[in-house]
Amino acid sequence: MNRFLIFSMFFLPLFSCRNINRHEPIMNELATPFLLQGDTSVFYLSDYVVDFRLADSVIFPGNCYAQKQNDSVFLIIKSGNVPPLSAISVFKGNYKEEIPVFNREKQKVVISYRGPEKFRFLKVIGSMNYWNRTNQGMTFNNGVWEQEFELAPGTYEYLFFSDSKEFADPENPLKIGNNSVLKVGKFLPEELPFIETRSFTKSTIELVTNQPLEIVMALWQNSPITAKTNGNSVQIEIPSVAKKSSGRSFIRLYAANTNGLSNDILIPLENGQVVSNSTEILRTDKHSMMMYFLMVDRFFNGDTANDKPVPDPEILPIANYFGGDLAGVNQKISEGYFANLGINTLWLSPISQNPGGAFGLWQTPRSKFSGYHGYWPVSNIQIDYRFGNPEILRKLIESAHAQNTNVLLDYVAHHVHQEHPVYVQNPGWATDLYLPDGSLNTERWDDYRLTTWFDVFLPTLDLSRKEIVDALVDSAVFWLTEYGIDGFRHDATKHIDELYWRTLTQRIRKLSAGKPFYQIGETYGSPLLINSYISTGMLDGQFDFNVYDNAVACFALDGENFDRLKTTLSESWRFYGYHNLMGYISGNQDRARFISYAGGAVSFSEDAKLAGWNRNITVGDSVSYNKLAMLHAFNFTIPGIPVIYYGDEIGMPGGNDPDNRRLMKFENLDPREETLKKTVQKLVGIRKSSMALLYGQSKILLANNTFLAYTRNYFNERVLVVFNKSRKEQKFEIELPADSKKLKPEFGSTVTTKNNKLAIGLKPLSFDIIYY
């Protein structure tokens, strides 16, 4: 066991400013679990402790050592001989808080290739190495190519790469899309310990588990509390300090045995009592967020006086400004559009000033582009005159808050436009446009992900340098201090150095003074890469594109098996937690509209961007409305933050960018659009009113070619979610004890119970949410 004295790493004046109440919280946010990665992991104490005067020592019961660099204290932790669940303890005197530490034991795995082809080199690229084409590669011996990995339990997608050619493993029958799939160890929920909430009183909480537990960690906020195990039951005592507290707090539980880590438990308290009624949940409770993403220019024109499209004949109308603005968004807030839909969080596309000219080039048909989307900043703090001004933004936020709605702003830190003064005056702040071999460093998403430019007119800022980070952070927090926004959506997260994320989040936590502030990032990649940016000291969550891609395939394509979605969803829960704050989208500005894929108007095998430019993309087969309703139902019933991309509530069609950014449709909806919108409204209402869907435990019961079924349970509120993806009415049974008096299908399926089995009848291409 190692104990490190924090004050020995700092000058004495840090501790001479004030007296500290020893029971004052050391960490002002719930401490996210720290995941050990590889043989050695770096733990940044500043991710969790904002004010080092609140702590004097740290203990970790494993092989580690401490270092100090500038103002950061961090531990170098060796993962050998560390149990699957342990804790980093932070002290102030005798007062202790804990940070859960997860360690998933690695296994040696060899991937081999025995094909007849001859290669100069051969590499494995996949989620185990961030799809990095510059990795060391495979070795060739006795006619066999081999590469060894040490991998934690889970699923890993991969391909072989050689001479610019990518191909799947011909000897591996497991596939997700075109990628080969490697399964390592125990990772599926049915193989691991599973814990459920059973009952509660004013003083205790009872839980039940399917397997005996060997390690149990219970926390109130971040303080360890008593948890007693007896066979397959667990009893938690609500501490007296919780009963004396006011407002929101949380009890958490983590556990493990020889099979691995269990699901986590999250129980909200109000004034020290278990919250059992959703009416006590606030918009500031992050797990209650239901998000609506709109592109400001394409939503609604509320002020024609600021309509100023770029006057360049080389820009086709679809790539120019349409006239949507902040006044239009505010008008729709005032008219009750979002309140009637039921969502409680708005995500606005970037609104900072973009250039006045034309840039970029699309060849077929030939067109340049304006900056209507907002992702080419020439200022980081000035509102684009085509969108409005500070006064209208303040009105918008005030109107939203009056309707208990959060406002998130899309913020671009990775790059600036070449006309941005920061680049004009400091060209040395950008990374190199050309690589040492003379090739362009553009769109090198994986091998040069921290330095690549997105285009030749969009310089990437070198955010590994503190002076540049500080300047960008100053601009970001301006939106918080000046306008009182409730969070950020961050563009291009994986392309930005962690120094920026840590610096920004520390500043926000100091400025927000305990007020919840939500940050979500955008990263395409493996769960390991995505999760590396999620912690108390960086981001709350990221968009889960891996689940989205598999959900799109399963709900859009008749032949896809739900087992594919089960595997990916289980992987996400394992990495991000069973009560994560990830974003689960219906679509976004970079993908063709789901409904056009589902209806066959766009093929998965074609270039959806090219299709959107060159033909009129429609909904296609009208069954796509049912399929989109299923996707919405899935997003609104799994853990995480459901996100509606504007227009998906009515089924707007489209190819990829810019065809997926059509002007929002508010009037003259046809019956199918009206029906879908009402379904979405009902789904939002169900989630809002259900503690099980907000904080319940999740368990997948069935996943095959036709059916997907899972439960969300929170004490005595139990919910079963079922899907039938076939084009025929289907009946099936699930072993699930149920109270016939409580059976309540929300969407009209037939349900009966007998001998601890539920018999369910579902219409073609349908779903239901059943209380049981």
PDB file of N, CA, C and O in Angstrom, residues 202-243:
ATOM      1  N   LYS A 202     -36.310   4.300   5.060  1.00  0.00           N
ATOM      2  CA  LYS A 202     -35.644   5.578   5.300  1.00  0.00           C
ATOM      3  C   LYS A 202     -34.179   5.411   5.693  1.00  0.00           C
ATOM      4  O   LYS A 202     -33.395   6.361   5.600  1.00  0.00           O
ATOM      5  N   SER A 203     -33.810   4.194   6.094  1.00  0.00           N
ATOM      6  CA  SER A 203     -32.457   3.983   6.604  1.00  0.00           C
ATOM      7  C   SER A 203     -31.629   2.990   5.795  1.00  0.00           C
ATOM      8  O   SER A 203     -30.395   3.014   5.875  1.00  0.00           O
ATOM      9  N   THR A 204     -32.289   2.113   5.025  1.00  0.00           N
ATOM     10  CA  THR A 204     -31.549   1.057   4.341  1.00  0.00           C
ATOM     11  C   THR A 204     -32.029   0.870   2.905  1.00  0.00           C
ATOM     12  O   THR A 204     -33.140   1.252   2.537  1.00  0.00           O
ATOM     13  N   ILE A 205     -31.157   0.250   2.119  1.00  0.00           N
ATOM     14  CA  ILE A 205     -31.465  -0.123   0.744  1.00  0.00           C
ATOM     15  C   ILE A 205     -31.103  -1.592   0.572  1.00  0.00           C
ATOM     16  O   ILE A 205     -29.996  -2.011   0.930  1.00  0.00           O
ATOM     17  N   GLU A 206     -32.028  -2.392   0.048  1.00  0.00           N
ATOM     18  CA  GLU A 206     -31.808  -3.820  -0.165  1.00  0.00           C
ATOM     19  C   GLU A 206     -31.596  -4.081  -1.657  1.00  0.00           C
ATOM     20  O   GLU A 206     -32.350  -3.577  -2.495  1.00  0.00           O
ATOM     21  N   LEU A 207     -30.579  -4.884  -1.955  1.00  0.00           N
ATOM     22  CA  LEU A 207     -30.294  -5.274  -3.333  1.00  0.00           C
ATOM     23  C   LEU A 207     -30.124  -6.789  -3.390  1.00  0.00           C
ATOM     24  O   LEU A 207     -29.866  -7.446  -2.373  1.00  0.00           O
ATOM     25  N   VAL A 208     -30.259  -7.342  -4.607  1.00  0.00           N
ATOM     26  CA  VAL A 208     -30.102  -8.771  -4.806  1.00  0.00           C
ATOM     27  C   VAL A 208     -29.179  -9.007  -5.990  1.00  0.00           C
ATOM     28  O   VAL A 208     -29.161  -8.231  -6.946  1.00  0.00           O
ATOM     29  N   THR A 209     -28.375 -10.075  -5.929  1.00  0.00           N
ATOM     30  CA  THR A 209     -27.425 -10.385  -6.998  1.00  0.00           C
ATOM     31  C   THR A 209     -27.577 -11.828  -7.437  1.00  0.00           C
ATOM     32  O   THR A 209     -28.003 -12.686  -6.654  1.00  0.00           O
ATOM     33  N   ASN A 210     -27.238 -12.105  -8.689  1.00  0.00           N
ATOM     34  CA  ASN A 210     -27.366 -13.455  -9.233  1.00  0.00           C
ATOM     35  C   ASN A 210     -26.192 -14.351  -8.872  1.00  0.00           C
ATOM     36  O   ASN A 210     -26.248 -15.563  -9.077  1.00  0.00           O
ATOM     37  N   GLN A 211     -25.092 -13.758  -8.374  1.00  0.00           N
ATOM     38  CA  GLN A 211     -23.903 -14.514  -8.009  1.00  0.00           C
ATOM     39  C   GLN A 211     -23.344 -13.962  -6.699  1.00  0.00           C
ATOM     40  O   GLN A 211     -23.457 -12.756  -6.445  1.00  0.00           O
ATOM     41  N   PRO A 212     -22.745 -14.800  -5.878  1.00  0.00           N
ATOM     42  CA  PRO A 212     -22.085 -14.269  -4.680  1.00  0.00           C
ATOM     43  C   PRO A 212     -20.997 -13.268  -5.064  1.00  0.00           C
ATOM     44  O   PRO A 212     -20.287 -13.447  -6.059  1.00  0.00           O
ATOM     45  N   LEU A 213     -20.872 -12.230  -4.263  1.00  0.00           N
ATOM     46  CA  LEU A 213     -19.913 -11.168  -4.539  1.00  0.00           C
ATOM     47  C   LEU A 213     -18.714 -11.298  -3.609  1.00  0.00           C
ATOM     48  O   LEU A 213     -18.854 -11.683  -2.444  1.00  0.00           O
ATOM     49  N   GLU A 214     -17.543 -10.966  -4.124  1.00  0.00           N
ATOM     50  CA  GLU A 214     -16.322 -11.038  -3.325  1.00  0.00           C
ATOM     51  C   GLU A 214     -15.823  -9.659  -2.915  1.00  0.00           C
ATOM     52  O   GLU A 214     -15.198  -9.503  -1.875  1.00  0.00           O
ATOM     53  N   ILE A 215     -16.068  -8.657  -3.759  1.00  0.00           N
ATOM     54  CA  ILE A 215     -15.657  -7.281  -3.466  1.00  0.00           C
ATOM     55  C   ILE A 215     -16.882  -6.394  -3.652  1.00  0.00           C
ATOM     56  O   ILE A 215     -17.560  -6.463  -4.687  1.00  0.00           O
ATOM     57  N   VAL A 216     -17.185  -5.578  -2.659  1.00  0.00           N
ATOM     58  CA  VAL A 216     -18.324  -4.652  -2.734  1.00  0.00           C
ATOM     59  C   VAL A 216     -17.852  -3.272  -2.295  1.00  0.00           C
ATOM     60  O   VAL A 216     -17.208  -3.128  -1.247  1.00  0.00           O
ATOM     61  N   MET A 217     -18.165  -2.265  -3.091  1.00  0.00           N
ATOM     62  CA  MET A 217     -17.828  -0.885  -2.762  1.00  0.00           C
ATOM     63  C   MET A 217     -19.094  -0.041  -2.847  1.00  0.00           C
ATOM     64  O   MET A 217     -19.696   0.082  -3.915  1.00  0.00           O
ATOM     65  N   ALA A 218     -19.505   0.521  -1.730  1.00  0.00           N
ATOM     66  CA  ALA A 218     -20.676   1.398  -1.688  1.00  0.00           C
ATOM     67  C   ALA A 218     -20.219   2.809  -1.332  1.00  0.00           C
ATOM     68  O   ALA A 218     -19.359   2.994  -0.458  1.00  0.00           O
ATOM     69  N   LEU A 219     -20.788   3.791  -2.010  1.00  0.00           N
ATOM     70  CA  LEU A 219     -20.404   5.188  -1.814  1.00  0.00           C
ATOM     71  C   LEU A 219     -21.638   6.061  -1.670  1.00  0.00           C
ATOM     72  O   LEU A 219     -22.623   5.887  -2.402  1.00  0.00           O
ATOM     73  N   TRP A 220     -21.599   6.986  -0.723  1.00  0.00           N
ATOM     74  CA  TRP A 220     -22.532   8.118  -0.736  1.00  0.00           C
ATOM     75  C   TRP A 220     -21.737   9.311  -1.244  1.00  0.00           C
ATOM     76  O   TRP A 220     -20.742   9.694  -0.626  1.00  0.00           O
ATOM     77  N   GLN A 221     -22.180   9.857  -2.373  1.00  0.00           N
ATOM     78  CA  GLN A 221     -21.333  10.796  -3.104  1.00  0.00           C
ATOM     79  C   GLN A 221     -19.997  10.101  -3.371  1.00  0.00           C
ATOM     80  O   GLN A 221     -19.957   9.118  -4.099  1.00  0.00           O
ATOM     81  N   ASN A 222     -18.918  10.536  -2.731  1.00  0.00           N
ATOM     82  CA  ASN A 222     -17.637   9.856  -2.909  1.00  0.00           C
ATOM     83  C   ASN A 222     -17.113   9.239  -1.614  1.00  0.00           C
ATOM     84  O   ASN A 222     -15.983   8.751  -1.571  1.00  0.00           O
ATOM     85  N   SER A 223     -17.947   9.243  -0.581  1.00  0.00           N
ATOM     86  CA  SER A 223     -17.526   8.722   0.726  1.00  0.00           C
ATOM     87  C   SER A 223     -17.931   7.261   0.880  1.00  0.00           C
ATOM     88  O   SER A 223     -19.087   6.904   0.579  1.00  0.00           O
ATOM     89  N   PRO A 224     -17.021   6.390   1.318  1.00  0.00           N
ATOM     90  CA  PRO A 224     -17.378   4.984   1.519  1.00  0.00           C
ATOM     91  C   PRO A 224     -18.407   4.821   2.629  1.00  0.00           C
ATOM     92  O   PRO A 224     -18.333   5.495   3.661  1.00  0.00           O
ATOM     93  N   ILE A 225     -19.383   3.936   2.400  1.00  0.00           N
ATOM     94  CA  ILE A 225     -20.433   3.669   3.388  1.00  0.00           C
ATOM     95  C   ILE A 225     -20.575   2.163   3.561  1.00  0.00           C
ATOM     96  O   ILE A 225     -20.038   1.373   2.796  1.00  0.00           O
ATOM     97  N   THR A 226     -21.333   1.767   4.559  1.00  0.00           N
ATOM     98  CA  THR A 226     -21.473   0.359   4.917  1.00  0.00           C
ATOM     99  C   THR A 226     -22.352  -0.389   3.935  1.00  0.00           C
ATOM    100  O   THR A 226     -23.463   0.048   3.611  1.00  0.00           O
ATOM    101  N   ALA A 227     -21.852  -1.533   3.461  1.00  0.00           N
ATOM    102  CA  ALA A 227     -22.631  -2.449   2.631  1.00  0.00           C
ATOM    103  C   ALA A 227     -22.370  -3.861   3.131  1.00  0.00           C
ATOM    104  O   ALA A 227     -21.223  -4.321   3.133  1.00  0.00           O
ATOM    105  N   LYS A 228     -23.421  -4.555   3.572  1.00  0.00           N
ATOM    106  CA  LYS A 228     -23.288  -5.899   4.116  1.00  0.00           C
ATOM    107  C   LYS A 228     -23.849  -6.915   3.128  1.00  0.00           C
ATOM    108  O   LYS A 228     -24.927  -6.729   2.574  1.00  0.00           O
ATOM    109  N   THR A 229     -23.088  -7.993   2.903  1.00  0.00           N
ATOM    110  CA  THR A 229     -23.545  -9.057   2.008  1.00  0.00           C
ATOM    111  C   THR A 229     -23.938 -10.273   2.828  1.00  0.00           C
ATOM    112  O   THR A 229     -23.343 -10.591   3.859  1.00  0.00           O
ATOM    113  N   ASN A 230     -24.981 -10.939   2.339  1.00  0.00           N
ATOM    114  CA  ASN A 230     -25.458 -12.168   2.966  1.00  0.00           C
ATOM    115  C   ASN A 230     -25.968 -13.077   1.856  1.00  0.00           C
ATOM    116  O   ASN A 230     -27.082 -12.911   1.365  1.00  0.00           O
ATOM    117  N   GLY A 231     -25.108 -14.002   1.411  1.00  0.00           N
ATOM    118  CA  GLY A 231     -25.471 -14.834   0.274  1.00  0.00           C
ATOM    119  C   GLY A 231     -25.585 -13.986  -0.974  1.00  0.00           C
ATOM    120  O   GLY A 231     -24.635 -13.310  -1.376  1.00  0.00           O
ATOM    121  N   ASN A 232     -26.779 -13.975  -1.561  1.00  0.00           N
ATOM    122  CA  ASN A 232     -27.005 -13.198  -2.788  1.00  0.00           C
ATOM    123  C   ASN A 232     -27.737 -11.888  -2.515  1.00  0.00           C
ATOM    124  O   ASN A 232     -28.320 -11.304  -3.428  1.00  0.00           O
ATOM    125  N   SER A 233     -27.702 -11.409  -1.293  1.00  0.00           N
ATOM    126  CA  SER A 233     -28.331 -10.129  -0.972  1.00  0.00           C
ATOM    127  C   SER A 233     -27.294  -9.152  -0.442  1.00  0.00           C
ATOM    128  O   SER A 233     -26.269  -9.536   0.114  1.00  0.00           O
ATOM    129  N   VAL A 234     -27.573  -7.880  -0.653  1.00  0.00           N
ATOM    130  CA  VAL A 234     -26.694  -6.797  -0.199  1.00  0.00           C
ATOM    131  C   VAL A 234     -27.568  -5.751   0.490  1.00  0.00           C
ATOM    132  O   VAL A 234     -28.636  -5.384  -0.023  1.00  0.00           O
ATOM    133  N   GLN A 235     -27.119  -5.289   1.661  1.00  0.00           N
ATOM    134  CA  GLN A 235     -27.836  -4.229   2.377  1.00  0.00           C
ATOM    135  C   GLN A 235     -26.912  -3.028   2.540  1.00  0.00           C
ATOM    136  O   GLN A 235     -25.786  -3.149   3.022  1.00  0.00           O
ATOM    137  N   ILE A 236     -27.393  -1.869   2.115  1.00  0.00           N
ATOM    138  CA  ILE A 236     -26.646  -0.617   2.248  1.00  0.00           C
ATOM    139  C   ILE A 236     -27.334   0.239   3.305  1.00  0.00           C
ATOM    140  O   ILE A 236     -28.562   0.407   3.286  1.00  0.00           O
ATOM    141  N   GLU A 237     -26.555   0.770   4.223  1.00  0.00           N
ATOM    142  CA  GLU A 237     -27.085   1.705   5.209  1.00  0.00           C
ATOM    143  C   GLU A 237     -26.933   3.129   4.686  1.00  0.00           C
ATOM    144  O   GLU A 237     -25.845   3.534   4.289  1.00  0.00           O
ATOM    145  N   ILE A 238     -28.041   3.869   4.647  1.00  0.00           N
ATOM    146  CA  ILE A 238     -27.972   5.276   4.260  1.00  0.00           C
ATOM    147  C   ILE A 238     -27.333   6.041   5.414  1.00  0.00           C
ATOM    148  O   ILE A 238     -27.845   6.030   6.530  1.00  0.00           O
ATOM    149  N   PRO A 239     -26.198   6.676   5.205  1.00  0.00           N
ATOM    150  CA  PRO A 239     -25.473   7.293   6.325  1.00  0.00           C
ATOM    151  C   PRO A 239     -26.221   8.495   6.892  1.00  0.00           C
ATOM    152  O   PRO A 239     -27.005   9.159   6.199  1.00  0.00           O
ATOM    153  N   SER A 240     -25.941   8.786   8.151  1.00  0.00           N
ATOM    154  CA  SER A 240     -26.611   9.904   8.817  1.00  0.00           C
ATOM    155  C   SER A 240     -26.281  11.226   8.146  1.00  0.00           C
ATOM    156  O   SER A 240     -27.120  12.131   8.082  1.00  0.00           O
ATOM    157  N   VAL A 241     -25.043  11.355   7.604  1.00  0.00           N
ATOM    158  CA  VAL A 241     -24.678  12.609   6.946  1.00  0.00           C
ATOM    159  C   VAL A 241     -25.524  12.825   5.704  1.00  0.00           C
ATOM    160  O   VAL A 241     -25.840  13.969   5.340  1.00  0.00           O
ATOM    161  N   ALA A 242     -25.939  11.748   5.030  1.00  0.00           N
ATOM    162  CA  ALA A 242     -26.817  11.882   3.863  1.00  0.00           C
ATOM    163  C   ALA A 242     -28.187  12.383   4.285  1.00  0.00           C
ATOM    164  O   ALA A 242     -28.801  13.223   3.603  1.00  0.00           O
ATOM    165  N   LYS A 243     -28.681  11.880   5.413  1.00  0.00           N
ATOM    166  CA  LYS A 243     -30.014  12.278   5.885  1.00  0.00           C
ATOM    167  C   LYS A 243     -30.046  13.741   6.294  1.00  0.00           C
ATOM    168  O   LYS A 243     -31.099  14.386   6.258  1.00  0.00           O
TER     169      LYS A 243
END
